Tab-separated table of C-alpha atoms and ligand atoms in Angstrom:
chain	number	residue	atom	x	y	z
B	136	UNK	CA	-25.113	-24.339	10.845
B	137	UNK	CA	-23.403	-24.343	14.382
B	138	UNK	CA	-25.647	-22.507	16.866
B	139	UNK	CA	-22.419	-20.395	17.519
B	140	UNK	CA	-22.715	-18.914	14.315
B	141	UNK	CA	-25.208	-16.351	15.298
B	142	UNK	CA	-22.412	-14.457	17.388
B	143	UNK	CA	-20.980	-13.626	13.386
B	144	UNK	CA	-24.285	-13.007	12.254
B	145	UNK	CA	-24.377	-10.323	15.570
B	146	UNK	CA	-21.083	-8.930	14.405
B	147	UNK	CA	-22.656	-8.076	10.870
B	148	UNK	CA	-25.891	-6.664	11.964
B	149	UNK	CA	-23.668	-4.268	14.662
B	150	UNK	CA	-21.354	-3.192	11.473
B	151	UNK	CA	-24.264	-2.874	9.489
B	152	UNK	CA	-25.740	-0.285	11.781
B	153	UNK	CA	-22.859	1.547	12.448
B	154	UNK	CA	-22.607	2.049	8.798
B	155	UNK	CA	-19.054	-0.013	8.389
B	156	UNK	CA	-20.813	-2.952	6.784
B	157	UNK	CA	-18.204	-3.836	3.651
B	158	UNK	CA	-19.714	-5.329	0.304
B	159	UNK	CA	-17.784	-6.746	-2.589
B	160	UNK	CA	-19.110	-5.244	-5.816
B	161	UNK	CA	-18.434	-7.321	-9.787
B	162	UNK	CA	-16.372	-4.196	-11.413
B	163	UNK	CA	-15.347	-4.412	-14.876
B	164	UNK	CA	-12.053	-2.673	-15.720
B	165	UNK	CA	-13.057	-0.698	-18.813
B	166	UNK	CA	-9.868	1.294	-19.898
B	167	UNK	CA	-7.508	2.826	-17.700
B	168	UNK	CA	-9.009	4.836	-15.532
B	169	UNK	CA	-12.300	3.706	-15.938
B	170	UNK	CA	-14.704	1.031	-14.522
B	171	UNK	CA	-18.161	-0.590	-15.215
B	172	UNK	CA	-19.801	-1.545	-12.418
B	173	UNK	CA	-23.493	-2.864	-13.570
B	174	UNK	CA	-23.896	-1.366	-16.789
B	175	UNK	CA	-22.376	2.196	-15.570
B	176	UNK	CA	-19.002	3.610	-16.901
B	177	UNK	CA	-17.122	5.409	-13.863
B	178	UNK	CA	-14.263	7.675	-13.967
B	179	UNK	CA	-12.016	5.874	-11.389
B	180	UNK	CA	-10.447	7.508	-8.444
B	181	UNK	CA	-10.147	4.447	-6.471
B	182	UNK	CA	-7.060	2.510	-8.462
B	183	UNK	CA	-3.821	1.953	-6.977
B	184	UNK	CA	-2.689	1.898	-10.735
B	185	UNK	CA	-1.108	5.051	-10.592
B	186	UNK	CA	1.259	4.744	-13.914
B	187	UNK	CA	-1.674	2.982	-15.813
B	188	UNK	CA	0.450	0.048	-16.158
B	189	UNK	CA	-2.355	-2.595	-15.741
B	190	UNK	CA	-3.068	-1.918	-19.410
B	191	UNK	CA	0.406	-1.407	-21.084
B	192	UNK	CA	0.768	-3.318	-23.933
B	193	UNK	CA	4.107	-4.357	-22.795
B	194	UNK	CA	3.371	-6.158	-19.795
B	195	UNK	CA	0.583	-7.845	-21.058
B	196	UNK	CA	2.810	-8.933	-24.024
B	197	UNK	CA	4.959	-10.627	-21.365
B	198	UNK	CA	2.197	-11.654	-19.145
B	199	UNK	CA	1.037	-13.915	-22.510
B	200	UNK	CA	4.451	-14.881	-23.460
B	201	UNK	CA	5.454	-16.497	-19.979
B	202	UNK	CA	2.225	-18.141	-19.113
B	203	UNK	CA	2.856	-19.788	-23.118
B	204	UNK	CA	6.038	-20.566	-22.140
B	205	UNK	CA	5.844	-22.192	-18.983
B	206	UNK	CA	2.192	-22.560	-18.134
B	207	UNK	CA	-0.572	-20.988	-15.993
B	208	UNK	CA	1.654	-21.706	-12.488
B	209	UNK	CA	4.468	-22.415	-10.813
B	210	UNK	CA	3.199	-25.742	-9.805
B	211	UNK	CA	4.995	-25.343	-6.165
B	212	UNK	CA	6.917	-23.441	-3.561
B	213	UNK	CA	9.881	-21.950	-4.503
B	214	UNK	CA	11.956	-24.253	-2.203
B	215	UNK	CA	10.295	-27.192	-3.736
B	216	UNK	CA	10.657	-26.976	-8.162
B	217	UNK	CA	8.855	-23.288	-8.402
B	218	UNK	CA	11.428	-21.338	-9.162
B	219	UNK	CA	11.928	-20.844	-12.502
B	220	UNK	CA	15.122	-18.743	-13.877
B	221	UNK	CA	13.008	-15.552	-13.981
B	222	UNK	CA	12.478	-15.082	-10.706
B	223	UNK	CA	16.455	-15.028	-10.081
B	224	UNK	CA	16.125	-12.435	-12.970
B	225	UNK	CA	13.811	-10.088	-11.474
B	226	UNK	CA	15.583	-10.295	-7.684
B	227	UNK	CA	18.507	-8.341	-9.606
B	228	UNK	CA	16.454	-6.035	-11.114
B	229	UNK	CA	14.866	-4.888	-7.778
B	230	UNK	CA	18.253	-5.470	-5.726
B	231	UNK	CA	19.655	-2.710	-8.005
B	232	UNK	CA	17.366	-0.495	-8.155
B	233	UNK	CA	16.789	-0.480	-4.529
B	234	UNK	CA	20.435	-0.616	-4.140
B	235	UNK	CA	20.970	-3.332	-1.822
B	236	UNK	CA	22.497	-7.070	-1.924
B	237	UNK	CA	19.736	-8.650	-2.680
B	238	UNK	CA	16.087	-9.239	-3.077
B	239	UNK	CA	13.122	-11.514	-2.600
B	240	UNK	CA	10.036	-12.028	-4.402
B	241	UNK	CA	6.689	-13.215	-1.979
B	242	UNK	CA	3.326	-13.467	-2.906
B	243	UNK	CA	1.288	-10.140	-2.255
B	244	UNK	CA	2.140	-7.202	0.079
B	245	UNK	CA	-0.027	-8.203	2.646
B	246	UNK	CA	1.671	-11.735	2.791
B	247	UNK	CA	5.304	-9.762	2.763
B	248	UNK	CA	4.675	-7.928	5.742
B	249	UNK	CA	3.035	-10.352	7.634
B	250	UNK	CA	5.468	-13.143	6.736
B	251	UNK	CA	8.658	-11.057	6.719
B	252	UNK	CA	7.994	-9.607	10.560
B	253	UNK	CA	7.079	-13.013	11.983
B	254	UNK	CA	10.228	-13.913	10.694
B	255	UNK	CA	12.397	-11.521	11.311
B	256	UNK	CA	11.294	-11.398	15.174
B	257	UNK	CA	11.615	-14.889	16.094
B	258	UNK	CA	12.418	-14.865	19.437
B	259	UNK	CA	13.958	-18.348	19.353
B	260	UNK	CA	16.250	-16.788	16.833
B	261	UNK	CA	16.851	-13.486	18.093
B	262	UNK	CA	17.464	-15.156	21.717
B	263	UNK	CA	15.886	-12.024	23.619
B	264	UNK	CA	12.281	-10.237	22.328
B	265	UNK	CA	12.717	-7.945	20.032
B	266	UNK	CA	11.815	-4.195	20.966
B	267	UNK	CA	9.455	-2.874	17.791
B	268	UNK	CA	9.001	1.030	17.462
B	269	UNK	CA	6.112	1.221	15.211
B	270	UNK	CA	4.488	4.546	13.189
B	271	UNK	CA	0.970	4.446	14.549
B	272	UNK	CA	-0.609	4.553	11.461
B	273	UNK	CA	1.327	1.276	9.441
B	274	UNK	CA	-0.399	-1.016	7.321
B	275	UNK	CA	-2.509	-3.291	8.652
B	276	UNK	CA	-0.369	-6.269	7.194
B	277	UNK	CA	2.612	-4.917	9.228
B	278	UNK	CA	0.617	-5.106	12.339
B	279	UNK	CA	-0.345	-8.368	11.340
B	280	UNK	CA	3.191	-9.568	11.193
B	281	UNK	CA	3.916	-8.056	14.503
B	282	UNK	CA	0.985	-10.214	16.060
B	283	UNK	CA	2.289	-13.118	14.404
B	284	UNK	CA	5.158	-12.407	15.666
B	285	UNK	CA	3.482	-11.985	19.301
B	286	UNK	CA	5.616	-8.874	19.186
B	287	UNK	CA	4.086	-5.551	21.307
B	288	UNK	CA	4.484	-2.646	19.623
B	289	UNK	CA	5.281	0.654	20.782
B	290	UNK	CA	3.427	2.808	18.303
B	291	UNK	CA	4.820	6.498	17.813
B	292	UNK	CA	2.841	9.635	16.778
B	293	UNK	CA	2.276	9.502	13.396
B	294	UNK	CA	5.083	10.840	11.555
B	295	UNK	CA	6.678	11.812	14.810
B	296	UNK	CA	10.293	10.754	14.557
B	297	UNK	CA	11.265	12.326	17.993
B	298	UNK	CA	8.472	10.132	19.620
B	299	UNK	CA	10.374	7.239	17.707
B	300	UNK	CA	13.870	8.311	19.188
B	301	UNK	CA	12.491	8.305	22.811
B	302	UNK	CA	10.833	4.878	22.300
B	303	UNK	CA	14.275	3.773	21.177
B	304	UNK	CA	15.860	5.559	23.446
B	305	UNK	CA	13.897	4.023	26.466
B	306	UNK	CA	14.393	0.433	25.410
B	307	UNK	CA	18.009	0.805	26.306
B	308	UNK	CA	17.901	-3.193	28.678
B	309	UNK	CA	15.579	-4.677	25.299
B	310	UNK	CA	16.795	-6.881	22.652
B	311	UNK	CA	17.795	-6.051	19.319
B	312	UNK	CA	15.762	-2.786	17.718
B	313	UNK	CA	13.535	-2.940	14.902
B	314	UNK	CA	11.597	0.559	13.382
B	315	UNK	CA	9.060	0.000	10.966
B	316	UNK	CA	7.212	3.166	9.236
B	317	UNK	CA	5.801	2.981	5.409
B	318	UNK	CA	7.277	5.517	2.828
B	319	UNK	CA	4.196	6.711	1.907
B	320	UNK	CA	1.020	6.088	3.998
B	321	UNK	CA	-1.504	4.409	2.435
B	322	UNK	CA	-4.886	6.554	3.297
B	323	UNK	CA	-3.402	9.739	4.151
B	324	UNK	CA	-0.603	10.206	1.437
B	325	UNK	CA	1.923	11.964	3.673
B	326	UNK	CA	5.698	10.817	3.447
B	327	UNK	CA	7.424	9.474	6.473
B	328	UNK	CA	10.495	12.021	7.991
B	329	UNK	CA	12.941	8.951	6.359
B	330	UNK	CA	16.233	11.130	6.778
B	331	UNK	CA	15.509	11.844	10.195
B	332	UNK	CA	14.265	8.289	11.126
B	333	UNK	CA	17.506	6.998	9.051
B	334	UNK	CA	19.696	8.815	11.547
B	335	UNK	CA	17.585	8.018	14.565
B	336	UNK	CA	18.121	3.835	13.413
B	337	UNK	CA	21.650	4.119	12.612
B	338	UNK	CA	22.412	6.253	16.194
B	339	UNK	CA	20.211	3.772	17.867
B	340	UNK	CA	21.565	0.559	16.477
B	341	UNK	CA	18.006	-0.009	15.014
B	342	UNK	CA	17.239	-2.306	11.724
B	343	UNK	CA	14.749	0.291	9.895
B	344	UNK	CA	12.304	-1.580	8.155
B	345	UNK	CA	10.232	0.293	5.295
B	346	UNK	CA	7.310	-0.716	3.414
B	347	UNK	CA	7.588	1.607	-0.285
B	348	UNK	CA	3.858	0.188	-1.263
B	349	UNK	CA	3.232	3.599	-2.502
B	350	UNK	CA	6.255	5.195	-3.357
B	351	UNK	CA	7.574	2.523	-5.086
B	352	UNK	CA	6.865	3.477	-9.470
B	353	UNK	CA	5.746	6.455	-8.333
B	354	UNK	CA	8.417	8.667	-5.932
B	355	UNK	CA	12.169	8.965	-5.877
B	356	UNK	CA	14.408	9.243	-8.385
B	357	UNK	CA	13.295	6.819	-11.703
B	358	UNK	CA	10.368	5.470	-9.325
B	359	UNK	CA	12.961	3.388	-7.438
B	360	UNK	CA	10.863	4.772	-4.250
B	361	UNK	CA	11.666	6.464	-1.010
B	362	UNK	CA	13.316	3.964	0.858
B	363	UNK	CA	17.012	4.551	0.180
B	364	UNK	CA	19.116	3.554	2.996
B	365	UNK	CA	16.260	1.273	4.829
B	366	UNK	CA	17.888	-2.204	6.069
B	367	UNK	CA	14.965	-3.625	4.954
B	368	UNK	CA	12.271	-2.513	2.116
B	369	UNK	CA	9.510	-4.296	1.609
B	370	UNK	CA	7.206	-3.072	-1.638
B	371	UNK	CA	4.585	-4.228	-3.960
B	372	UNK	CA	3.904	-4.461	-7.303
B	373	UNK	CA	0.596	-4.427	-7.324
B	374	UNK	CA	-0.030	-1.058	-7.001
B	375	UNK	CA	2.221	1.396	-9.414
B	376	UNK	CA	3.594	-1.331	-11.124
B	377	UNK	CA	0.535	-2.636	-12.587
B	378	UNK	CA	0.515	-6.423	-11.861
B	379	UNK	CA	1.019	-8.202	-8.829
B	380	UNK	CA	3.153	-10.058	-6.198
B	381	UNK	CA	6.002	-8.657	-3.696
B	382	UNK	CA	9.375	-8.397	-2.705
B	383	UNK	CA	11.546	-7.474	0.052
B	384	UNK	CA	14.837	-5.853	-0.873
B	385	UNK	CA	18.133	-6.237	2.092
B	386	UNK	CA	21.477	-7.280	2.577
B	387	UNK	CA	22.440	-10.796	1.324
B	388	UNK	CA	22.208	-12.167	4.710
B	389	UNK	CA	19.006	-10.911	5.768
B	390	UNK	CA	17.692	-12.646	2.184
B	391	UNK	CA	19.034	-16.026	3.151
B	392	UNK	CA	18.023	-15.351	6.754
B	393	UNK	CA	14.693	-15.236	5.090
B	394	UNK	CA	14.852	-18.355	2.559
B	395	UNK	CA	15.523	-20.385	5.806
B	396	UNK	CA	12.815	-18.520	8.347
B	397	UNK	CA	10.053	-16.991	6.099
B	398	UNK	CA	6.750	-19.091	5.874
B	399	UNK	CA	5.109	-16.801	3.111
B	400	UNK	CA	8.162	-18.272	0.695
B	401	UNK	CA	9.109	-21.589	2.237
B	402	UNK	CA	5.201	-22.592	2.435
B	403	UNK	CA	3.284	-20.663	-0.472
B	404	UNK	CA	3.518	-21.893	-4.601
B	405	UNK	CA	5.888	-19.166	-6.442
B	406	UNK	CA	3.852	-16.616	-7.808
B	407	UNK	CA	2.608	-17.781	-11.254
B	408	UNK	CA	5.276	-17.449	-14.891
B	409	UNK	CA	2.560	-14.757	-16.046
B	410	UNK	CA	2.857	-12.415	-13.093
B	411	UNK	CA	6.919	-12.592	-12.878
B	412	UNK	CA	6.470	-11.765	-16.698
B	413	UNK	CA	4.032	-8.686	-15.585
B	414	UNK	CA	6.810	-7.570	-13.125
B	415	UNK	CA	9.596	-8.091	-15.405
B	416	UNK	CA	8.089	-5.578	-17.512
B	417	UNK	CA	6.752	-2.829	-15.214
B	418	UNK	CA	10.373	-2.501	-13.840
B	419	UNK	CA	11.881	-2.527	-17.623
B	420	UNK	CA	9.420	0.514	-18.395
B	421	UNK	CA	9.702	2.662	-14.866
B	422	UNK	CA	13.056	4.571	-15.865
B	423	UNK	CA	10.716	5.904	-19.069
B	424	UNK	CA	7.561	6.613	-17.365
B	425	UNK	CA	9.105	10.378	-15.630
B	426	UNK	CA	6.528	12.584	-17.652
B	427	UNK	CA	3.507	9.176	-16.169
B	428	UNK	CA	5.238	10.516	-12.577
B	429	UNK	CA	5.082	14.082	-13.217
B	430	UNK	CA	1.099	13.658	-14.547
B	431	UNK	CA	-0.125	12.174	-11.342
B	432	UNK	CA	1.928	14.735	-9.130
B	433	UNK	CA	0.344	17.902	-10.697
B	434	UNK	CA	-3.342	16.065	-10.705
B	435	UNK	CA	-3.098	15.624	-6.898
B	436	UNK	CA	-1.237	19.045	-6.399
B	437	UNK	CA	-4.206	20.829	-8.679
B	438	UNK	CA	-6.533	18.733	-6.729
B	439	UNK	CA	-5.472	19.510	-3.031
B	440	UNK	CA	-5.273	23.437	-4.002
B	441	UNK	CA	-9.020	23.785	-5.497
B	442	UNK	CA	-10.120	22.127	-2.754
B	443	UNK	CA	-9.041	24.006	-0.317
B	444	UNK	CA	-11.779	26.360	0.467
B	445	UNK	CA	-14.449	24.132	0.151
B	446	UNK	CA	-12.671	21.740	3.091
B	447	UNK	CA	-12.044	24.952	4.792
B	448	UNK	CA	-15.857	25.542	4.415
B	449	UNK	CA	-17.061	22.124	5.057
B	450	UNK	CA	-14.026	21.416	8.488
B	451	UNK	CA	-12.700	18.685	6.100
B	452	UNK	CA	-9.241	18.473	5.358
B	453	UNK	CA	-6.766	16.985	2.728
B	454	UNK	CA	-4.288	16.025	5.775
B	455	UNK	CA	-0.559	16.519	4.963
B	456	UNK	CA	-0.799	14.306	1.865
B	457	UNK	CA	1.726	15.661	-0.420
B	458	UNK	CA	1.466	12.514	-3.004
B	459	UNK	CA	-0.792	10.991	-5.660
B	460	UNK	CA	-2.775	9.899	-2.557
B	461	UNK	CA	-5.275	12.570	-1.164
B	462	UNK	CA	-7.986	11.884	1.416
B	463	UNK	CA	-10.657	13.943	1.858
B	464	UNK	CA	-11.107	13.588	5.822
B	465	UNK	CA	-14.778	14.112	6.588
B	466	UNK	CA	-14.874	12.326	10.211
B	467	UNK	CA	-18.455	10.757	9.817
B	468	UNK	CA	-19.193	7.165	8.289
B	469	UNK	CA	-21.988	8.359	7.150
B	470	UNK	CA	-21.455	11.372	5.678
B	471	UNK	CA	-18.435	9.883	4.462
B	472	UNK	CA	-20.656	7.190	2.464
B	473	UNK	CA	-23.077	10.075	1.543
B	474	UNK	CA	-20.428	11.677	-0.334
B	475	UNK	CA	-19.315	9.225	-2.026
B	476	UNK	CA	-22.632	7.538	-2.951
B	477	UNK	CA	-23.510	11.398	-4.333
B	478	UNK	CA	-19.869	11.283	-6.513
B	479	UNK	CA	-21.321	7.611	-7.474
B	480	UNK	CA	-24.407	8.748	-9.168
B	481	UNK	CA	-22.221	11.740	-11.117
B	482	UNK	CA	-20.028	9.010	-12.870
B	483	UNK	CA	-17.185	9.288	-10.368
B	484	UNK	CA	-16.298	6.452	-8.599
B	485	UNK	CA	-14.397	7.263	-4.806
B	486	UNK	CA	-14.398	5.048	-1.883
B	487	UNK	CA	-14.983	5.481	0.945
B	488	UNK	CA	-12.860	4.448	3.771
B	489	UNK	CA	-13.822	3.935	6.957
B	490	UNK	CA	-13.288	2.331	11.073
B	491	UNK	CA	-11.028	0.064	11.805
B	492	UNK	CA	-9.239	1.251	8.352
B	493	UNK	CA	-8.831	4.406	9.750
B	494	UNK	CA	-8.844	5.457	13.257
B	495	UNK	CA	-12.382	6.420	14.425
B	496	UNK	CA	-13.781	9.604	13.575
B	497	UNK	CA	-11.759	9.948	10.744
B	498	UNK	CA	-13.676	8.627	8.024
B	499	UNK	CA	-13.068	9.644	4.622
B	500	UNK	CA	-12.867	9.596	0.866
B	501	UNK	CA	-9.429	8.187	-0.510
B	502	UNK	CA	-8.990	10.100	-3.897
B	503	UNK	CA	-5.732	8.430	-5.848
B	504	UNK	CA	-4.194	10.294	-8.863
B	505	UNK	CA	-3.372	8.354	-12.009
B	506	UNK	CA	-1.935	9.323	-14.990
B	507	UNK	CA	-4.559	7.946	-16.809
B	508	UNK	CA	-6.382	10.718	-15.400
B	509	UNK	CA	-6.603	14.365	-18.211
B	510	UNK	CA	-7.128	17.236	-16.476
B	511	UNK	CA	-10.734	17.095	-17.882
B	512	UNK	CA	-11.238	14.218	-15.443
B	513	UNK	CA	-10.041	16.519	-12.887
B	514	UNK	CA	-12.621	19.364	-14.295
B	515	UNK	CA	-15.179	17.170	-13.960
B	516	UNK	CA	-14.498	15.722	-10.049
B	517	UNK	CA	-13.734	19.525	-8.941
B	518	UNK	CA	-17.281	20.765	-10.413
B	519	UNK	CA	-18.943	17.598	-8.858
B	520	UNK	CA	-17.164	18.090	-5.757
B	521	UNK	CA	-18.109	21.315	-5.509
B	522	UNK	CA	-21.663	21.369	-5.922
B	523	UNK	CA	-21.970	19.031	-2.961
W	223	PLP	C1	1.298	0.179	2.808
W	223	PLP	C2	0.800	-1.096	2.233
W	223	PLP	N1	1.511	-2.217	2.428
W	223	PLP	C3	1.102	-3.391	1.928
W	223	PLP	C4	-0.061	-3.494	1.196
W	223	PLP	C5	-0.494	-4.815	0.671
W	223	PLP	O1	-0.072	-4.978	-0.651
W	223	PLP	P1	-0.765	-6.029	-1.602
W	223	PLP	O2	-1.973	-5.366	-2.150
W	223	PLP	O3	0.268	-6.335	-2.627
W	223	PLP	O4	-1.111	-7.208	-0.774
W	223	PLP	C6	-0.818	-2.358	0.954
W	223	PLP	C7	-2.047	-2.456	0.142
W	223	PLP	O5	-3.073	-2.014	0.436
W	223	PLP	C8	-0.391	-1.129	1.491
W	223	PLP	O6	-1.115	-0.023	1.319
């Protein structure tokens, strides 16, 4: 052990008493929308699996039937002899249902974002720095990019597109203009003002760059998301669509702009024959799943309305989420981990989500709607809930 190593072993005791110490836990999926974690059976409230896709017989049909076919990997990068015809397959799919030219397929979402960005604001490509108008509450894989990228953000109010504007506005001498916002935000579940931040890019000469993580399955019309009209989408399948893996949808040249210049394809192995075979059939089944979409909508509607007198009561609040994604702002870790530890020991299984996840004093329980959910799951978290 290098004596340095105590300075990490500092860091954990600090997190540890702050009550932000992370664990990872063995969890056994059991059925959709259910977990065992050491012997217990859980109703889960945690998934990102919002259309139950992880166990449709369909995509694990194809998940066998390419891994037979072609093995358990790609065996290299995509650049090198990973690419096997289905990727080429898939790009369409996405391309068209995103409407745009064309589409890429990366690793994970967290990869995308931080591979995309660092490409995309190359400064030895771009010739000037880039000026990067940023929702204050992105992703932490988009920030990630932007370091890469040794980019400095300018980071608007949280949905505030007028804040945006005047960023935009003010970086009239800067280089080219880039504004990134997700569709859907990850631990708050409110939607981004896209038709005003649309107009604000396209006034502004600014390439809008949106990450549909969680509207993509789920929102829009058909679950094609809520990113119509973005230059640039980047989305995931490993949240509504069941499986794994990314993809960034854009004009033709941006895509071979980003064959040449993006290190999460041109250095990474192709995502493995079993996972394109997983994606192949999520996006087959989305136009089908409208009454899956309608399930999850009305769990977290039902949801947000019974609970609002007891937040009232308690000075929590639901936010503005108006998706599958409600969070249950409490402020304190602690309480925050009391609450959920209490939900634990009812059968219910809720994380809680806290600093540098969220900003500070904002802890919270992240409650996502599935439609694996029956509204006698729902019975059963409002009754629990409510004897807290
Ligand atoms: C908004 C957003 N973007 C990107 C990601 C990363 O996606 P993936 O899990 O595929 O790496 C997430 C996942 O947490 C997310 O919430």
């Amino acid at each position: 052990m290098k004596e340095f190593e105590s300075v990490y072993k500092t860091f954990l005791e600090d997190c540890h008493d702050k009550n932000l110490r992370r664990h990872l836990l063995s969890i056994e999926p059991e059925s959709a929308g259910k977990i065992k974690i050491d012997g217990k059976i859980y109703l889960n409230f945690a998934s990102n699996d919002y259309l139950g896709l992880k166990h449709h017989p369909k995509l694990i049909e194809e998940t066998s039937h390419w891994a037979l076919k072609y093995g358990a990997g790609s065996g290299a990068s995509r650049l090198v002899t990973g690419n096997f015809p289905l990727f080429a397959g898939v790009e369409e799919k996405i391309a068209k249902l995103k409407g745009t030219e064309a589409a890429l397929i990366l690793a994970s979402g967290y990869q995308a974002n931080g591979a995309v960005l660092h490409a995309l604001f190359d400064k030895t490509v771009l010739k000037q720095s880039p000026v990067v108008v940023s929702d204050k509450l992105n992703h932490a894989s988009m920030h990630f990019g932007c370091s890469a990228a040794n980019v400095r953000q300018k980071r608007y109010r949280h949905l505030d597109a007028n804040h945006a504007d005047e960023f935009l506005k003010s970086s009239e001498a800067g280089g080219p203009k880039f504004l990134l916002t997700e569709t859907v935000f990850s631990m708050d579940g409110d939607i981004a003002p896209m038709k005003e931040l649309l107009t604000i890019a396209q006034n502004e000469n600014t390439m809008l760059i949106a990450d549909d993580a969680h509207g993509f399955g789920v929102l829009g019309e058909g679950g094609k998301g809520l990113a119509t009209g973005a230059d640039i989408t980047i989305g995931t399948f490993s949240k509504a669509l069941g499986s794994f893996g990314a993809y960034v949808a854009a004009s033709q040249t941006m895509i071979d702009y980003l064959t040449q210049r993006c290190g999460g394809l041109i250095y990474s192995t192709g995502l493995p024959p079993a996972t394109l075979g997983a994606i192949n059939a999520g996006l087959d089944l989305l136009p089908e799943l409208g009454e899956e979409r309608e399930r999850v909508a009305n769990h977290a509607k039902r949801f947000r309305e019974e609970m609002a007198n007891l937040t009232k009561k308690k000075g929590w609040s639901t936010g503005r989420s108006e998706t599958q994604i409600v969070p249950l702002i409490i402020g304190d870790a602690k309480e925050a981990l009391d609450l959920s530890a209490y939900l634990k020991e009812q059968g219910l299984w809720v994380t809680a989500i806290r600093p540098p996840t969220v900003p500070e004093g904002t802890a919270r329980l992240r409650f996502a709607f599935t439609s694996s959910h029956s509204e006698r799951d729902i019975d059963q978290l409002l009754t629990v809930l409510k004897k807290w």
